[in-house]
Amino acid sequence: MSDITQEAWRKYLIQLQVHPLRTKAITAGCLAGCSDLIAQKISGVKRIQLRRLLLIMLYGFAYSGPFGHFLHKVMDIIFRGKKGSKTVAKKVLLEQMTSSPWNNFFFMMYYGLVVEGRPWGLVRSKVRKDYPSVQLTAWRVYGNRYSNLR
């Protein structure tokens, strides 16, 4: 790594220790924004939808980062003192059975109501229709990703 990159990483890790919630919220907002920017470019939009990008960043900052922060604090309490690949697999399973369904549902609601500005009835029917396949896909992706932990 370059000296600049190493110094930036060192400062980031200090902020993560001193202000973990704030740092995770800002990081989640930035990553959500980058993710949406890439998604928009891949989808072939001619002009980046700045409002959408900022609302996705807000979601990462206000919800995703803090939720992940507190979820992992609870997981640390539940699995206190336990380490190793079996513990990691148990944490992943617990997260996938609890927070993953909630987070996917919440994001679909947020995206429909806030980002797209659709009325409640349309969002509700779209979530009812699409949510099962979204969640099953998420489980398949995570299942494939962590299958080497067995």
CSV table of N, CA and C in Angstrom, one decimal:
chain,number,residue,atom,x,y,z
A,1,MET,N,0.8,-1.2,0.0
A,1,MET,CA,0.0,0.0,0.0
A,1,MET,C,0.9,1.2,0.0
A,2,SER,N,0.4,2.3,-0.6
A,2,SER,CA,1.1,3.5,-0.6
A,2,SER,C,1.0,4.2,0.8
A,3,ASP,N,1.9,5.1,1.0
A,3,ASP,CA,2.0,5.8,2.3
A,3,ASP,C,0.7,6.5,2.6
A,4,ILE,N,0.1,7.2,1.6
A,4,ILE,CA,-1.2,7.9,1.7
A,4,ILE,C,-2.3,6.9,2.1
A,5,THR,N,-2.3,5.8,1.4
A,5,THR,CA,-3.4,4.8,1.7
A,5,THR,C,-3.2,4.3,3.1
A,6,GLN,N,-2.0,3.9,3.5
A,6,GLN,CA,-1.8,3.4,4.8
A,6,GLN,C,-2.2,4.4,5.9
A,7,GLU,N,-1.8,5.7,5.7
A,7,GLU,CA,-2.2,6.7,6.6
A,7,GLU,C,-3.7,6.9,6.7
A,8,ALA,N,-4.4,6.9,5.6
A,8,ALA,CA,-5.8,7.0,5.6
A,8,ALA,C,-6.5,5.9,6.3
A,9,TRP,N,-6.0,4.7,6.0
A,9,TRP,CA,-6.5,3.5,6.7
A,9,TRP,C,-6.3,3.5,8.2
A,10,ARG,N,-5.1,4.0,8.6
A,10,ARG,CA,-4.8,4.1,10.0
A,10,ARG,C,-5.7,5.1,10.7
A,11,LYS,N,-6.0,6.2,10.1
A,11,LYS,CA,-6.9,7.2,10.6
A,11,LYS,C,-8.3,6.7,10.7
A,12,TYR,N,-8.7,5.9,9.6
A,12,TYR,CA,-10.0,5.3,9.6
A,12,TYR,C,-10.2,4.4,10.8
A,13,LEU,N,-9.2,3.5,11.0
A,13,LEU,CA,-9.3,2.6,12.1
A,13,LEU,C,-9.3,3.3,13.5
A,14,ILE,N,-8.6,4.4,13.6
A,14,ILE,CA,-8.7,5.2,14.8
A,14,ILE,C,-10.1,5.7,15.0
A,15,GLN,N,-10.7,6.3,14.0
A,15,GLN,CA,-12.1,6.7,14.1
A,15,GLN,C,-13.1,5.6,14.4
A,16,LEU,N,-12.8,4.4,13.9
A,16,LEU,CA,-13.7,3.3,14.1
A,16,LEU,C,-13.6,2.9,15.6
A,17,GLN,N,-12.5,3.1,16.2
A,17,GLN,CA,-12.3,2.8,17.7
A,17,GLN,C,-12.9,3.9,18.5
A,18,VAL,N,-12.7,5.2,18.1
A,18,VAL,CA,-13.1,6.3,19.0
A,18,VAL,C,-14.6,6.6,18.8
A,19,HIS,N,-15.0,6.5,17.6
A,19,HIS,CA,-16.4,6.8,17.2
A,19,HIS,C,-17.0,5.7,16.3
A,20,PRO,N,-17.2,4.5,16.9
A,20,PRO,CA,-17.6,3.4,16.0
A,20,PRO,C,-19.0,3.6,15.3
A,21,LEU,N,-20.0,4.1,16.0
A,21,LEU,CA,-21.3,4.2,15.4
A,21,LEU,C,-21.3,5.3,14.3
A,22,ARG,N,-20.7,6.4,14.6
A,22,ARG,CA,-20.6,7.5,13.6
A,22,ARG,C,-19.8,7.0,12.3
A,23,THR,N,-18.7,6.3,12.6
A,23,THR,CA,-17.8,5.9,11.5
A,23,THR,C,-18.5,4.8,10.6
A,24,LYS,N,-19.2,3.9,11.3
A,24,LYS,CA,-20.0,2.9,10.5
A,24,LYS,C,-21.1,3.5,9.7
A,25,ALA,N,-21.8,4.5,10.3
A,25,ALA,CA,-22.9,5.1,9.6
A,25,ALA,C,-22.4,5.9,8.4
A,26,ILE,N,-21.3,6.6,8.5
A,26,ILE,CA,-20.8,7.3,7.4
A,26,ILE,C,-20.2,6.3,6.3
A,27,THR,N,-19.6,5.3,6.8
A,27,THR,CA,-19.1,4.3,5.8
A,27,THR,C,-20.2,3.6,5.1
A,28,ALA,N,-21.3,3.2,5.8
A,28,ALA,CA,-22.4,2.6,5.2
A,28,ALA,C,-23.1,3.5,4.2
A,29,GLY,N,-23.2,4.8,4.5
A,29,GLY,CA,-23.7,5.8,3.6
A,29,GLY,C,-22.9,5.9,2.3
A,30,CYS,N,-21.6,6.0,2.5
A,30,CYS,CA,-20.7,6.1,1.3
A,30,CYS,C,-20.7,4.8,0.5
A,31,LEU,N,-20.7,3.7,1.1
A,31,LEU,CA,-20.8,2.4,0.3
A,31,LEU,C,-22.1,2.2,-0.4
A,32,ALA,N,-23.2,2.6,0.3
A,32,ALA,CA,-24.5,2.5,-0.4
A,32,ALA,C,-24.6,3.5,-1.6
A,33,GLY,N,-24.0,4.6,-1.4
A,33,GLY,CA,-23.9,5.6,-2.6
A,33,GLY,C,-23.1,5.0,-3.7
A,34,CYS,N,-21.9,4.5,-3.4
A,34,CYS,CA,-21.1,3.9,-4.4
A,34,CYS,C,-21.8,2.7,-5.1
A,35,SER,N,-22.5,1.9,-4.3
A,35,SER,CA,-23.2,0.8,-4.9
A,35,SER,C,-24.3,1.2,-5.8
A,36,ASP,N,-25.0,2.3,-5.4
A,36,ASP,CA,-26.1,2.8,-6.3
A,36,ASP,C,-25.5,3.4,-7.6
A,37,LEU,N,-24.5,4.2,-7.4
A,37,LEU,CA,-23.8,4.8,-8.6
A,37,LEU,C,-23.4,3.7,-9.6
A,38,ILE,N,-22.8,2.7,-9.1
A,38,ILE,CA,-22.4,1.6,-10.0
A,38,ILE,C,-23.6,0.9,-10.6
A,39,ALA,N,-24.7,0.7,-9.8
A,39,ALA,CA,-25.9,0.0,-10.3
A,39,ALA,C,-26.5,0.9,-11.4
A,40,GLN,N,-26.5,2.2,-11.2
A,40,GLN,CA,-27.1,3.1,-12.2
A,40,GLN,C,-26.3,3.0,-13.5
A,41,LYS,N,-24.9,3.0,-13.4
A,41,LYS,CA,-24.1,3.0,-14.6
A,41,LYS,C,-24.3,1.7,-15.3
A,42,ILE,N,-24.3,0.6,-14.6
A,42,ILE,CA,-24.5,-0.8,-15.2
A,42,ILE,C,-25.8,-0.8,-15.9
A,43,SER,N,-26.9,-0.2,-15.3
A,43,SER,CA,-28.2,-0.3,-15.9
A,43,SER,C,-28.3,0.6,-17.2
A,44,GLY,N,-27.3,1.4,-17.4
A,44,GLY,CA,-27.3,2.1,-18.7
A,44,GLY,C,-28.0,3.5,-18.7
A,45,VAL,N,-28.2,4.0,-17.5
A,45,VAL,CA,-28.9,5.4,-17.4
A,45,VAL,C,-28.0,6.4,-18.1
A,46,LYS,N,-28.6,7.3,-18.8
A,46,LYS,CA,-27.8,8.3,-19.5
A,46,LYS,C,-27.3,9.4,-18.6
A,47,ARG,N,-28.1,9.7,-17.5
A,47,ARG,CA,-27.8,10.7,-16.5
A,47,ARG,C,-28.0,10.1,-15.1
A,48,ILE,N,-27.0,10.2,-14.3
A,48,ILE,CA,-27.1,9.7,-12.9
A,48,ILE,C,-28.3,10.4,-12.2
A,49,GLN,N,-29.1,9.6,-11.5
A,49,GLN,CA,-30.2,10.2,-10.8
A,49,GLN,C,-29.7,10.6,-9.4
A,50,LEU,N,-29.4,11.8,-9.2
A,50,LEU,CA,-28.8,12.3,-8.0
A,50,LEU,C,-29.7,12.2,-6.8
A,51,ARG,N,-31.0,12.4,-7.0
A,51,ARG,CA,-31.9,12.3,-5.8
A,51,ARG,C,-31.9,10.9,-5.3
A,52,ARG,N,-32.0,9.9,-6.2
A,52,ARG,CA,-32.0,8.5,-5.8
A,52,ARG,C,-30.7,8.2,-5.1
A,53,LEU,N,-29.6,8.6,-5.7
A,53,LEU,CA,-28.3,8.3,-5.1
A,53,LEU,C,-28.2,8.9,-3.7
A,54,LEU,N,-28.6,10.1,-3.4
A,54,LEU,CA,-28.6,10.7,-2.1
A,54,LEU,C,-29.5,10.0,-1.1
A,55,LEU,N,-30.7,9.6,-1.6
A,55,LEU,CA,-31.6,8.9,-0.7
A,55,LEU,C,-31.1,7.5,-0.4
A,56,ILE,N,-30.4,6.8,-1.3
A,56,ILE,CA,-29.8,5.6,-1.0
A,56,ILE,C,-28.7,5.8,0.0
A,57,MET,N,-27.9,6.9,-0.1
A,57,MET,CA,-26.9,7.2,0.9
A,57,MET,C,-27.5,7.4,2.2
A,58,LEU,N,-28.6,8.1,2.3
A,58,LEU,CA,-29.3,8.4,3.5
A,58,LEU,C,-29.7,7.1,4.2
A,59,TYR,N,-30.2,6.2,3.4
A,59,TYR,CA,-30.6,4.9,3.9
A,59,TYR,C,-29.4,4.2,4.6
A,60,GLY,N,-28.3,4.2,3.9
A,60,GLY,CA,-27.1,3.6,4.5
A,60,GLY,C,-26.6,4.3,5.7
A,61,PHE,N,-26.6,5.6,5.7
A,61,PHE,CA,-26.2,6.4,6.9
A,61,PHE,C,-27.1,6.3,8.1
A,62,ALA,N,-28.4,6.4,7.8
A,62,ALA,CA,-29.4,6.5,8.9
A,62,ALA,C,-29.9,5.1,9.4
A,63,TYR,N,-29.8,4.1,8.5
A,63,TYR,CA,-30.4,2.8,8.9
A,63,TYR,C,-29.3,1.7,8.9
A,64,SER,N,-28.8,1.5,7.7
A,64,SER,CA,-27.9,0.3,7.5
A,64,SER,C,-26.7,0.3,8.5
A,65,GLY,N,-26.0,1.4,8.5
A,65,GLY,CA,-24.8,1.4,9.4
A,65,GLY,C,-25.1,1.2,10.8
A,66,PRO,N,-26.1,2.1,11.4
A,66,PRO,CA,-26.4,1.9,12.8
A,66,PRO,C,-27.0,0.5,13.1
A,67,PHE,N,-27.9,0.0,12.2
A,67,PHE,CA,-28.5,-1.3,12.4
A,67,PHE,C,-27.4,-2.4,12.5
A,68,GLY,N,-26.5,-2.4,11.6
A,68,GLY,CA,-25.4,-3.3,11.6
A,68,GLY,C,-24.5,-3.2,12.8
A,69,HIS,N,-24.3,-2.0,13.2
A,69,HIS,CA,-23.5,-1.7,14.5
A,69,HIS,C,-24.1,-2.4,15.7
A,70,PHE,N,-25.4,-2.2,15.9
A,70,PHE,CA,-26.0,-2.7,17.1
A,70,PHE,C,-26.3,-4.2,16.9
A,71,LEU,N,-26.6,-4.7,15.7
A,71,LEU,CA,-26.8,-6.1,15.5
A,71,LEU,C,-25.5,-6.9,15.9
A,72,HIS,N,-24.4,-6.4,15.5
A,72,HIS,CA,-23.1,-7.1,15.9
A,72,HIS,C,-22.7,-6.9,17.3
A,73,LYS,N,-23.2,-5.9,18.0
A,73,LYS,CA,-23.0,-5.8,19.4
A,73,LYS,C,-23.8,-6.9,20.1
A,74,VAL,N,-25.1,-7.1,19.7
A,74,VAL,CA,-25.9,-8.1,20.2
A,74,VAL,C,-25.3,-9.5,20.0
A,75,MET,N,-24.8,-9.7,18.7
A,75,MET,CA,-24.2,-11.0,18.4
A,75,MET,C,-23.0,-11.2,19.3
A,76,ASP,N,-22.2,-10.2,19.6
A,76,ASP,CA,-21.0,-10.4,20.4
A,76,ASP,C,-21.5,-10.8,21.8
A,77,ILE,N,-22.6,-10.3,22.3
A,77,ILE,CA,-23.2,-10.7,23.6
A,77,ILE,C,-23.6,-12.2,23.5
A,78,ILE,N,-24.4,-12.5,22.5
A,78,ILE,CA,-24.9,-13.9,22.4
A,78,ILE,C,-23.8,-14.9,22.3
A,79,PHE,N,-22.7,-14.5,21.5
A,79,PHE,CA,-21.6,-15.5,21.3
A,79,PHE,C,-20.4,-15.1,22.1
A,80,ARG,N,-20.5,-14.5,23.2
A,80,ARG,CA,-19.4,-14.0,24.1
A,80,ARG,C,-18.4,-15.1,24.3
A,81,GLY,N,-17.2,-14.8,24.0
A,81,GLY,CA,-16.1,-15.7,24.3
A,81,GLY,C,-15.9,-16.9,23.3
A,82,LYS,N,-16.8,-17.0,22.3
A,82,LYS,CA,-16.7,-18.1,21.4
A,82,LYS,C,-16.0,-17.6,20.1
A,83,LYS,N,-15.1,-18.4,19.6
A,83,LYS,CA,-14.4,-18.0,18.3
A,83,LYS,C,-14.4,-19.2,17.4
A,84,GLY,N,-13.9,-19.1,16.3
A,84,GLY,CA,-13.7,-20.2,15.3
A,84,GLY,C,-14.7,-20.2,14.2
A,85,SER,N,-14.5,-21.1,13.3
A,85,SER,CA,-15.3,-21.1,12.1
A,85,SER,C,-16.8,-21.6,12.4
A,86,LYS,N,-17.0,-22.4,13.4
A,86,LYS,CA,-18.3,-22.8,13.8
A,86,LYS,C,-19.1,-21.6,14.3
A,87,THR,N,-18.5,-20.8,15.1
A,87,THR,CA,-19.1,-19.6,15.7
A,87,THR,C,-19.5,-18.7,14.5
A,88,VAL,N,-18.6,-18.5,13.6
A,88,VAL,CA,-18.8,-17.6,12.5
A,88,VAL,C,-20.0,-18.1,11.7
A,89,ALA,N,-20.1,-19.4,11.5
A,89,ALA,CA,-21.2,-20.0,10.7
A,89,ALA,C,-22.5,-19.8,11.5
A,90,LYS,N,-22.5,-20.0,12.8
A,90,LYS,CA,-23.7,-19.7,13.6
A,90,LYS,C,-24.1,-18.3,13.5
A,91,LYS,N,-23.2,-17.4,13.6
A,91,LYS,CA,-23.5,-15.9,13.5
A,91,LYS,C,-24.1,-15.6,12.1
A,92,VAL,N,-23.6,-16.2,11.1
A,92,VAL,CA,-24.1,-16.0,9.7
A,92,VAL,C,-25.5,-16.5,9.6
A,93,LEU,N,-25.7,-17.7,10.2
A,93,LEU,CA,-27.0,-18.3,10.1
A,93,LEU,C,-28.0,-17.5,10.9
A,94,LEU,N,-27.7,-17.1,12.1
A,94,LEU,CA,-28.6,-16.2,12.9
A,94,LEU,C,-28.9,-14.9,12.2
A,95,GLU,N,-27.9,-14.3,11.6
A,95,GLU,CA,-28.1,-13.1,10.9
A,95,GLU,C,-29.0,-13.3,9.7
A,96,GLN,N,-28.8,-14.4,9.0
A,96,GLN,CA,-29.6,-14.7,7.8
A,96,GLN,C,-31.1,-15.0,8.1
A,97,MET,N,-31.3,-15.6,9.3
A,97,MET,CA,-32.6,-16.0,9.7
A,97,MET,C,-33.4,-14.8,10.3
A,98,THR,N,-32.7,-13.8,10.8
A,98,THR,CA,-33.4,-12.7,11.5
A,98,THR,C,-33.3,-11.4,10.8
A,99,SER,N,-32.1,-10.9,10.7
A,99,SER,CA,-32.0,-9.5,10.2
A,99,SER,C,-32.0,-9.4,8.7
A,100,SER,N,-31.6,-10.5,8.0
A,100,SER,CA,-31.7,-10.4,6.5
A,100,SER,C,-33.1,-10.3,6.0
A,101,PRO,N,-34.0,-11.1,6.5
A,101,PRO,CA,-35.4,-10.9,6.0
A,101,PRO,C,-35.9,-9.5,6.4
A,102,TRP,N,-35.7,-9.0,7.6
A,102,TRP,CA,-36.1,-7.7,8.0
A,102,TRP,C,-35.5,-6.6,7.1
A,103,ASN,N,-34.2,-6.7,6.9
A,103,ASN,CA,-33.5,-5.7,6.1
A,103,ASN,C,-34.0,-5.6,4.7
A,104,ASN,N,-34.2,-6.8,4.1
A,104,ASN,CA,-34.7,-6.8,2.7
A,104,ASN,C,-36.1,-6.2,2.6
A,105,PHE,N,-36.9,-6.6,3.6
A,105,PHE,CA,-38.3,-6.0,3.6
A,105,PHE,C,-38.2,-4.5,3.8
A,106,PHE,N,-37.5,-4.1,4.8
A,106,PHE,CA,-37.4,-2.7,5.1
A,106,PHE,C,-36.8,-1.9,3.9
A,107,PHE,N,-35.8,-2.4,3.2
A,107,PHE,CA,-35.2,-1.7,2.1
A,107,PHE,C,-36.3,-1.6,0.9
A,108,MET,N,-37.0,-2.7,0.7
A,108,MET,CA,-38.0,-2.6,-0.4
A,108,MET,C,-39.1,-1.6,-0.1
A,109,MET,N,-39.5,-1.5,1.2
A,109,MET,CA,-40.5,-0.5,1.6
A,109,MET,C,-39.9,0.9,1.4
A,110,TYR,N,-38.7,1.1,1.9
A,110,TYR,CA,-38.0,2.4,1.8
A,110,TYR,C,-37.9,2.8,0.3
A,111,TYR,N,-37.4,1.9,-0.5
A,111,TYR,CA,-37.2,2.2,-1.9
A,111,TYR,C,-38.5,2.6,-2.6
A,112,GLY,N,-39.5,1.8,-2.3
A,112,GLY,CA,-40.8,2.1,-3.0
A,112,GLY,C,-41.4,3.4,-2.5
A,113,LEU,N,-41.5,3.6,-1.2
A,113,LEU,CA,-42.1,4.8,-0.6
A,113,LEU,C,-41.3,6.1,-0.7
A,114,VAL,N,-40.0,6.0,-0.4
A,114,VAL,CA,-39.2,7.2,-0.3
A,114,VAL,C,-38.5,7.5,-1.6
A,115,VAL,N,-37.8,6.5,-2.1
A,115,VAL,CA,-36.9,6.8,-3.3
A,115,VAL,C,-37.8,6.9,-4.6
A,116,GLU,N,-38.8,6.0,-4.8
A,116,GLU,CA,-39.6,6.1,-5.9
A,116,GLU,C,-40.8,7.0,-5.7
A,117,GLY,N,-41.2,7.2,-4.4
A,117,GLY,CA,-42.3,8.0,-4.1
A,117,GLY,C,-43.7,7.4,-4.5
A,118,ARG,N,-43.8,6.1,-4.5
A,118,ARG,CA,-45.0,5.5,-4.8
A,118,ARG,C,-46.0,5.4,-3.7
A,119,PRO,N,-47.3,5.4,-4.0
A,119,PRO,CA,-48.3,5.3,-2.9
A,119,PRO,C,-48.2,3.9,-2.1
A,120,TRP,N,-48.6,3.9,-0.9
A,120,TRP,CA,-48.6,2.8,0.0
A,120,TRP,C,-49.1,1.5,-0.6
A,121,GLY,N,-50.3,1.6,-1.3
A,121,GLY,CA,-51.0,0.4,-1.9
A,121,GLY,C,-50.1,-0.2,-2.9
A,122,LEU,N,-49.5,0.6,-3.8
A,122,LEU,CA,-48.6,0.0,-4.8
A,122,LEU,C,-47.4,-0.7,-4.2
A,123,VAL,N,-46.8,0.0,-3.3
A,123,VAL,CA,-45.6,-0.5,-2.6
A,123,VAL,C,-45.9,-1.8,-1.9
A,124,ARG,N,-47.0,-1.8,-1.2
A,124,ARG,CA,-47.4,-3.0,-0.4
A,124,ARG,C,-47.6,-4.2,-1.4
A,125,SER,N,-48.3,-4.0,-2.5
A,125,SER,CA,-48.6,-5.1,-3.4
A,125,SER,C,-47.3,-5.6,-4.1
A,126,LYS,N,-46.4,-4.6,-4.4
A,126,LYS,CA,-45.1,-5.0,-5.0
A,126,LYS,C,-44.2,-5.8,-4.1
A,127,VAL,N,-44.2,-5.4,-2.8
A,127,VAL,CA,-43.4,-6.1,-1.8
A,127,VAL,C,-44.0,-7.5,-1.6
A,128,ARG,N,-45.3,-7.6,-1.5
A,128,ARG,CA,-46.0,-8.9,-1.4
A,128,ARG,C,-45.6,-9.8,-2.5
A,129,LYS,N,-45.6,-9.3,-3.7
A,129,LYS,CA,-45.3,-10.1,-4.9
A,129,LYS,C,-43.8,-10.4,-5.0
A,130,ASP,N,-42.9,-9.5,-4.8
A,130,ASP,CA,-41.5,-9.7,-5.0
A,130,ASP,C,-40.6,-10.1,-3.8
A,131,TYR,N,-41.1,-9.9,-2.6
A,131,TYR,CA,-40.3,-10.2,-1.4
A,131,TYR,C,-39.8,-11.6,-1.3
A,132,PRO,N,-40.7,-12.6,-1.5
A,132,PRO,CA,-40.2,-14.0,-1.4
A,132,PRO,C,-39.0,-14.3,-2.3
A,133,SER,N,-39.1,-13.9,-3.6
A,133,SER,CA,-38.0,-14.2,-4.5
A,133,SER,C,-36.7,-13.4,-4.1
A,134,VAL,N,-36.9,-12.2,-3.6
A,134,VAL,CA,-35.7,-11.4,-3.2
A,134,VAL,C,-35.0,-12.1,-2.0
A,135,GLN,N,-35.8,-12.5,-1.0
A,135,GLN,CA,-35.2,-13.1,0.1
A,135,GLN,C,-34.6,-14.5,-0.2
A,136,LEU,N,-35.2,-15.3,-1.0
A,136,LEU,CA,-34.7,-16.6,-1.4
A,136,LEU,C,-33.4,-16.4,-2.2
A,137,THR,N,-33.3,-15.4,-3.0
A,137,THR,CA,-32.1,-15.1,-3.7
A,137,THR,C,-31.0,-14.6,-2.7
A,138,ALA,N,-31.3,-13.8,-1.8
A,138,ALA,CA,-30.3,-13.4,-0.8
A,138,ALA,C,-29.8,-14.6,0.0
A,139,TRP,N,-30.7,-15.5,0.3
A,139,TRP,CA,-30.2,-16.8,1.0
A,139,TRP,C,-29.3,-17.6,0.1
A,140,ARG,N,-29.7,-17.7,-1.1
A,140,ARG,CA,-28.8,-18.5,-2.0
A,140,ARG,C,-27.4,-17.9,-2.2
A,141,VAL,N,-27.4,-16.6,-2.3
A,141,VAL,CA,-26.1,-15.9,-2.5
A,141,VAL,C,-25.3,-16.2,-1.2
A,142,TYR,N,-25.8,-16.0,0.0
A,142,TYR,CA,-25.1,-16.2,1.2
A,142,TYR,C,-24.8,-17.6,1.4
A,143,GLY,N,-25.7,-18.5,1.0
A,143,GLY,CA,-25.4,-19.9,1.2
A,143,GLY,C,-24.2,-20.3,0.4
A,144,ASN,N,-24.1,-19.8,-0.8
A,144,ASN,CA,-22.9,-20.2,-1.7
A,144,ASN,C,-21.7,-19.5,-1.2
A,145,ARG,N,-21.8,-18.3,-0.6
A,145,ARG,CA,-20.7,-17.6,-0.2
A,145,ARG,C,-20.0,-18.2,1.1
A,146,TYR,N,-20.8,-18.8,1.9
A,146,TYR,CA,-20.3,-19.3,3.2
A,146,TYR,C,-20.3,-20.8,3.2
A,147,SER,N,-20.5,-21.5,2.1
A,147,SER,CA,-20.5,-22.9,2.1
A,147,SER,C,-19.2,-23.5,2.5
A,148,ASN,N,-18.1,-22.8,2.4
A,148,ASN,CA,-16.8,-23.3,2.7
A,148,ASN,C,-16.6,-23.4,4.2
A,149,LEU,N,-17.5,-22.9,5.0
A,149,LEU,CA,-17.4,-22.9,6.5
A,149,LEU,C,-17.8,-24.2,7.1
A,150,ARG,N,-18.4,-25.1,6.3
A,150,ARG,CA,-18.8,-26.4,6.9
A,150,ARG,C,-17.7,-27.3,7.2
